């Protein structure tokens, strides 16, 4: 797909590191699968991945964890 940000690059499968802030919690996830623009590096997540990242961040905030770094594990089939 053509990148909607830079309008130049094409996206390709890859992984990225992303930070989510929910309430007072900041969660950094490494090795998140995404479609990544070959030109500007913009990352596009599928709906399931985005939902899982938000839920994991929400759980960290609920547990009172102020900062966490973790590898993102793909969902089991």
Short mmCIF file of N, CA, C and O in Angstrom, two decimals:
data_model
loop_
_atom_site.label_atom_id
_atom_site.label_comp_id
_atom_site.label_asym_id
_atom_site.label_seq_id
_atom_site.Cartn_x
_atom_site.Cartn_y
_atom_site.Cartn_z
N UNK A 1 0.85 -1.18 0.00
CA UNK A 1 0.00 0.00 0.00
C UNK A 1 0.89 1.24 0.00
O UNK A 1 1.97 1.23 0.58
N UNK A 2 0.44 2.28 -0.61
CA UNK A 2 1.16 3.56 -0.63
C UNK A 2 1.00 4.21 0.75
O UNK A 2 -0.07 4.22 1.34
N UNK A 3 2.09 4.75 1.28
CA UNK A 3 2.07 5.41 2.58
C UNK A 3 1.19 6.66 2.53
O UNK A 3 1.36 7.50 1.64
N UNK A 4 0.28 6.79 3.48
CA UNK A 4 -0.60 7.95 3.51
C UNK A 4 0.08 9.17 4.14
O UNK A 4 -0.41 10.29 4.02
N UNK A 5 1.23 8.98 4.79
CA UNK A 5 1.94 10.09 5.40
C UNK A 5 2.85 10.79 4.39
O UNK A 5 2.70 11.97 4.13
N UNK A 6 3.79 10.04 3.81
CA UNK A 6 4.74 10.67 2.87
C UNK A 6 4.27 10.61 1.41
O UNK A 6 4.79 11.33 0.57
N UNK A 7 3.33 9.71 1.15
CA UNK A 7 2.76 9.55 -0.20
C UNK A 7 3.80 9.15 -1.24
O UNK A 7 3.58 9.30 -2.43
N UNK A 8 4.96 8.63 -0.80
CA UNK A 8 6.02 8.23 -1.72
C UNK A 8 6.31 6.73 -1.58
O UNK A 8 6.33 6.01 -2.56
N UNK A 9 6.55 6.29 -0.35
CA UNK A 9 6.96 4.92 -0.11
C UNK A 9 5.83 3.92 -0.16
O UNK A 9 4.65 4.26 -0.05
N UNK A 10 6.22 2.67 -0.32
CA UNK A 10 5.30 1.53 -0.23
C UNK A 10 5.54 0.84 1.10
O UNK A 10 6.67 0.81 1.59
N UNK A 11 4.49 0.29 1.69
CA UNK A 11 4.66 -0.42 2.95
C UNK A 11 5.05 -1.86 2.71
O UNK A 11 4.70 -2.46 1.70
N UNK A 12 5.82 -2.38 3.65
CA UNK A 12 6.23 -3.78 3.59
C UNK A 12 6.25 -4.33 5.00
O UNK A 12 6.37 -3.57 5.98
N UNK A 13 6.10 -5.64 5.12
CA UNK A 13 6.06 -6.28 6.43
C UNK A 13 7.36 -6.07 7.18
O UNK A 13 8.45 -6.14 6.60
N UNK A 14 7.25 -5.77 8.46
CA UNK A 14 8.43 -5.57 9.29
C UNK A 14 8.03 -5.56 10.76
O UNK A 14 6.92 -5.94 11.11
N UNK A 15 8.94 -5.12 11.60
CA UNK A 15 8.64 -4.97 13.02
C UNK A 15 9.13 -3.60 13.48
O UNK A 15 10.06 -3.05 12.90
N UNK A 16 8.49 -3.09 14.52
CA UNK A 16 8.84 -1.78 15.06
C UNK A 16 8.77 -1.81 16.58
O UNK A 16 8.21 -2.74 17.16
N UNK A 17 9.32 -0.79 17.20
CA UNK A 17 9.15 -0.56 18.64
C UNK A 17 8.17 0.59 18.78
O UNK A 17 8.27 1.59 18.06
N UNK A 18 7.21 0.43 19.68
CA UNK A 18 6.19 1.46 19.88
C UNK A 18 6.00 1.75 21.36
O UNK A 18 6.12 0.84 22.19
N UNK A 19 5.69 2.99 21.69
CA UNK A 19 5.38 3.37 23.07
C UNK A 19 3.91 3.75 23.16
O UNK A 19 3.39 4.44 22.29
N UNK A 20 3.25 3.26 24.20
CA UNK A 20 1.86 3.60 24.47
C UNK A 20 1.79 4.22 25.85
O UNK A 20 2.43 3.74 26.79
N UNK A 21 1.00 5.27 25.98
CA UNK A 21 0.75 5.88 27.29
C UNK A 21 -0.72 5.75 27.60
O UNK A 21 -1.57 6.15 26.80
N UNK A 22 -1.01 5.14 28.73
CA UNK A 22 -2.39 4.99 29.20
C UNK A 22 -2.40 5.43 30.65
O UNK A 22 -1.74 4.81 31.49
N UNK A 23 -3.12 6.49 30.93
CA UNK A 23 -3.11 7.02 32.29
C UNK A 23 -1.70 7.43 32.66
O UNK A 23 -1.04 8.17 31.93
N UNK A 24 -1.19 6.88 33.75
CA UNK A 24 0.16 7.20 34.20
C UNK A 24 1.19 6.17 33.75
O UNK A 24 2.37 6.30 34.07
N UNK A 25 0.77 5.15 33.01
CA UNK A 25 1.68 4.09 32.57
C UNK A 25 2.23 4.39 31.17
O UNK A 25 1.51 4.84 30.28
N UNK A 26 3.51 4.13 31.01
CA UNK A 26 4.15 4.20 29.70
C UNK A 26 4.70 2.81 29.41
O UNK A 26 5.47 2.27 30.19
N UNK A 27 4.26 2.24 28.31
CA UNK A 27 4.68 0.89 27.94
C UNK A 27 5.37 0.93 26.58
O UNK A 27 4.82 1.49 25.62
N UNK A 28 6.55 0.36 26.51
CA UNK A 28 7.30 0.26 25.26
C UNK A 28 7.26 -1.20 24.83
O UNK A 28 7.62 -2.09 25.61
N UNK A 29 6.82 -1.42 23.62
CA UNK A 29 6.73 -2.77 23.07
C UNK A 29 7.74 -2.90 21.93
O UNK A 29 7.78 -2.06 21.04
N UNK A 30 8.53 -3.95 22.00
CA UNK A 30 9.54 -4.21 20.97
C UNK A 30 9.05 -5.35 20.07
O UNK A 30 8.24 -6.16 20.49
N UNK A 31 9.54 -5.38 18.84
CA UNK A 31 9.22 -6.45 17.88
C UNK A 31 7.74 -6.54 17.57
O UNK A 31 7.17 -7.63 17.47
N UNK A 32 7.10 -5.38 17.39
CA UNK A 32 5.68 -5.35 17.04
C UNK A 32 5.54 -5.50 15.52
O UNK A 32 6.14 -4.72 14.78
N UNK A 33 4.77 -6.49 15.06
CA UNK A 33 4.59 -6.65 13.62
C UNK A 33 3.78 -5.49 13.04
O UNK A 33 2.79 -5.06 13.63
N UNK A 34 4.24 -4.97 11.92
CA UNK A 34 3.57 -3.82 11.30
C UNK A 34 3.90 -3.79 9.82
O UNK A 34 4.84 -4.43 9.36
N UNK A 35 3.12 -3.01 9.10
CA UNK A 35 3.47 -2.65 7.73
C UNK A 35 4.23 -1.34 7.84
O UNK A 35 3.71 -0.37 8.41
N UNK A 36 5.45 -1.31 7.33
CA UNK A 36 6.33 -0.17 7.53
C UNK A 36 6.66 0.48 6.19
O UNK A 36 7.03 -0.20 5.24
N UNK A 37 6.54 1.81 6.14
CA UNK A 37 6.85 2.55 4.91
C UNK A 37 8.34 2.47 4.61
O UNK A 37 9.18 2.74 5.48
N UNK A 38 8.65 2.13 3.37
CA UNK A 38 10.06 2.02 2.95
C UNK A 38 10.75 3.37 2.83
O UNK A 38 11.97 3.45 2.80
N UNK A 39 9.97 4.45 2.81
CA UNK A 39 10.54 5.79 2.66
C UNK A 39 10.67 6.52 3.99
O UNK A 39 11.76 6.95 4.36
N UNK A 40 9.57 6.64 4.73
CA UNK A 40 9.59 7.46 5.95
C UNK A 40 9.57 6.66 7.25
O UNK A 40 9.76 7.22 8.33
N UNK A 41 9.30 5.36 7.16
CA UNK A 41 9.30 4.53 8.36
C UNK A 41 8.00 4.51 9.14
O UNK A 41 7.92 3.89 10.20
N UNK A 42 6.97 5.18 8.64
CA UNK A 42 5.67 5.17 9.32
C UNK A 42 5.19 3.72 9.45
O UNK A 42 5.30 2.93 8.51
N UNK A 43 4.66 3.37 10.63
CA UNK A 43 4.21 2.01 10.89
C UNK A 43 2.69 1.96 10.93
O UNK A 43 2.04 2.83 11.52
N UNK A 44 2.14 0.94 10.30
CA UNK A 44 0.70 0.72 10.27
C UNK A 44 0.43 -0.63 10.92
O UNK A 44 0.99 -1.64 10.53
N UNK A 45 -0.44 -0.63 11.95
CA UNK A 45 -0.77 -1.84 12.69
C UNK A 45 -2.11 -2.38 12.22
O UNK A 45 -3.00 -1.61 11.87
N UNK A 46 -2.26 -3.72 12.28
CA UNK A 46 -3.59 -4.25 12.02
C UNK A 46 -4.43 -4.07 13.28
O UNK A 46 -3.91 -3.78 14.37
N UNK A 47 -5.72 -4.21 13.14
CA UNK A 47 -6.65 -3.92 14.23
C UNK A 47 -6.41 -4.81 15.45
O UNK A 47 -6.42 -4.33 16.59
N UNK A 48 -6.15 -6.10 15.25
CA UNK A 48 -5.93 -7.02 16.36
C UNK A 48 -4.68 -6.65 17.15
O UNK A 48 -4.69 -6.63 18.38
N UNK A 49 -3.60 -6.32 16.45
CA UNK A 49 -2.35 -5.93 17.12
C UNK A 49 -2.55 -4.66 17.93
O UNK A 49 -2.14 -4.58 19.09
N UNK A 50 -3.21 -3.67 17.35
CA UNK A 50 -3.46 -2.41 18.06
C UNK A 50 -4.31 -2.64 19.30
O UNK A 50 -4.02 -2.10 20.37
N UNK A 51 -5.31 -3.48 19.18
CA UNK A 51 -6.19 -3.78 20.31
C UNK A 51 -5.40 -4.47 21.43
O UNK A 51 -5.55 -4.12 22.60
N UNK A 52 -4.56 -5.42 21.07
CA UNK A 52 -3.77 -6.13 22.07
C UNK A 52 -2.78 -5.20 22.77
O UNK A 52 -2.59 -5.27 23.99
N UNK A 53 -2.14 -4.32 22.02
CA UNK A 53 -1.20 -3.37 22.62
C UNK A 53 -1.91 -2.45 23.61
O UNK A 53 -1.40 -2.19 24.71
N UNK A 54 -3.07 -1.95 23.21
CA UNK A 54 -3.82 -1.07 24.11
C UNK A 54 -4.23 -1.82 25.37
O UNK A 54 -4.09 -1.30 26.49
N UNK A 55 -4.70 -3.05 25.22
CA UNK A 55 -5.14 -3.82 26.39
C UNK A 55 -3.97 -4.12 27.32
O UNK A 55 -4.10 -4.01 28.55
N UNK A 56 -2.83 -4.46 26.77
CA UNK A 56 -1.64 -4.72 27.60
C UNK A 56 -1.23 -3.45 28.34
O UNK A 56 -0.86 -3.49 29.52
N UNK A 57 -1.31 -2.31 27.68
CA UNK A 57 -0.97 -1.03 28.31
C UNK A 57 -1.97 -0.68 29.40
O UNK A 57 -1.61 -0.21 30.49
N UNK A 58 -3.26 -0.93 29.13
CA UNK A 58 -4.30 -0.64 30.10
C UNK A 58 -4.12 -1.50 31.35
O UNK A 58 -4.26 -1.02 32.48
N UNK A 59 -3.75 -2.76 31.17
CA UNK A 59 -3.52 -3.64 32.32
C UNK A 59 -2.33 -3.17 33.15
O UNK A 59 -2.37 -3.23 34.38
N UNK A 60 -1.29 -2.69 32.50
CA UNK A 60 -0.12 -2.16 33.23
C UNK A 60 -0.52 -0.94 34.06
O UNK A 60 -0.13 -0.81 35.22
N UNK A 61 -1.33 -0.05 33.47
CA UNK A 61 -1.78 1.14 34.19
C UNK A 61 -2.64 0.73 35.38
O UNK A 61 -2.49 1.28 36.48
N UNK A 62 -3.51 -0.23 35.17
CA UNK A 62 -4.40 -0.69 36.25
C UNK A 62 -3.59 -1.32 37.39
O UNK A 62 -3.94 -1.18 38.55
N UNK A 63 -2.49 -1.99 37.06
CA UNK A 63 -1.63 -2.61 38.07
C UNK A 63 -0.71 -1.60 38.75
O UNK A 63 0.03 -1.96 39.67
N UNK A 64 -0.71 -0.35 38.27
CA UNK A 64 0.13 0.67 38.88
C UNK A 64 1.56 0.66 38.41
O UNK A 64 2.43 1.23 39.05
N UNK A 65 1.82 0.01 37.28
CA UNK A 65 3.18 -0.05 36.74
C UNK A 65 3.43 1.26 35.97
O UNK A 65 2.76 1.53 34.98
N UNK A 66 4.38 2.08 36.41
CA UNK A 66 4.59 3.36 35.75
C UNK A 66 5.31 3.26 34.41
O UNK A 66 5.08 4.07 33.52
N UNK A 67 6.20 2.24 34.25
CA UNK A 67 6.97 2.12 33.02
C UNK A 67 7.31 0.66 32.80
O UNK A 67 7.75 -0.03 33.72
N UNK A 68 7.11 0.19 31.56
CA UNK A 68 7.42 -1.21 31.24
C UNK A 68 7.97 -1.30 29.83
O UNK A 68 7.54 -0.56 28.95
N UNK A 69 8.91 -2.21 29.64
CA UNK A 69 9.44 -2.52 28.32
C UNK A 69 9.30 -4.02 28.14
O UNK A 69 9.71 -4.78 29.00
N UNK A 70 8.69 -4.43 27.02
CA UNK A 70 8.54 -5.87 26.80
C UNK A 70 8.48 -6.19 25.32
O UNK A 70 8.14 -5.34 24.50
N UNK A 71 8.83 -7.45 25.02
CA UNK A 71 8.72 -7.95 23.66
C UNK A 71 7.23 -8.24 23.41
O UNK A 71 6.53 -8.73 24.28
N UNK A 72 6.79 -7.91 22.21
CA UNK A 72 5.42 -8.21 21.82
C UNK A 72 5.39 -9.62 21.26
O UNK A 72 6.12 -9.94 20.33
N UNK A 73 4.58 -10.48 21.85
CA UNK A 73 4.48 -11.86 21.38
C UNK A 73 3.28 -11.99 20.45
O UNK A 73 2.19 -11.50 20.76
N UNK A 74 3.49 -12.62 19.31
CA UNK A 74 2.40 -12.84 18.37
C UNK A 74 1.35 -13.74 19.01
O UNK A 74 1.67 -14.60 19.83
N UNK A 75 0.09 -13.53 18.65
CA UNK A 75 -1.01 -14.33 19.19
C UNK A 75 -0.88 -15.76 18.74
O UNK A 75 -0.48 -16.03 17.61
N UNK A 76 -1.22 -16.66 19.61
CA UNK A 76 -1.21 -18.09 19.27
C UNK A 76 -2.39 -18.41 18.37
O UNK A 76 -3.48 -17.88 18.56
N UNK A 77 -2.17 -19.30 17.43
CA UNK A 77 -3.24 -19.68 16.50
C UNK A 77 -4.14 -20.71 17.12
O UNK A 77 -3.88 -21.38 18.03
#
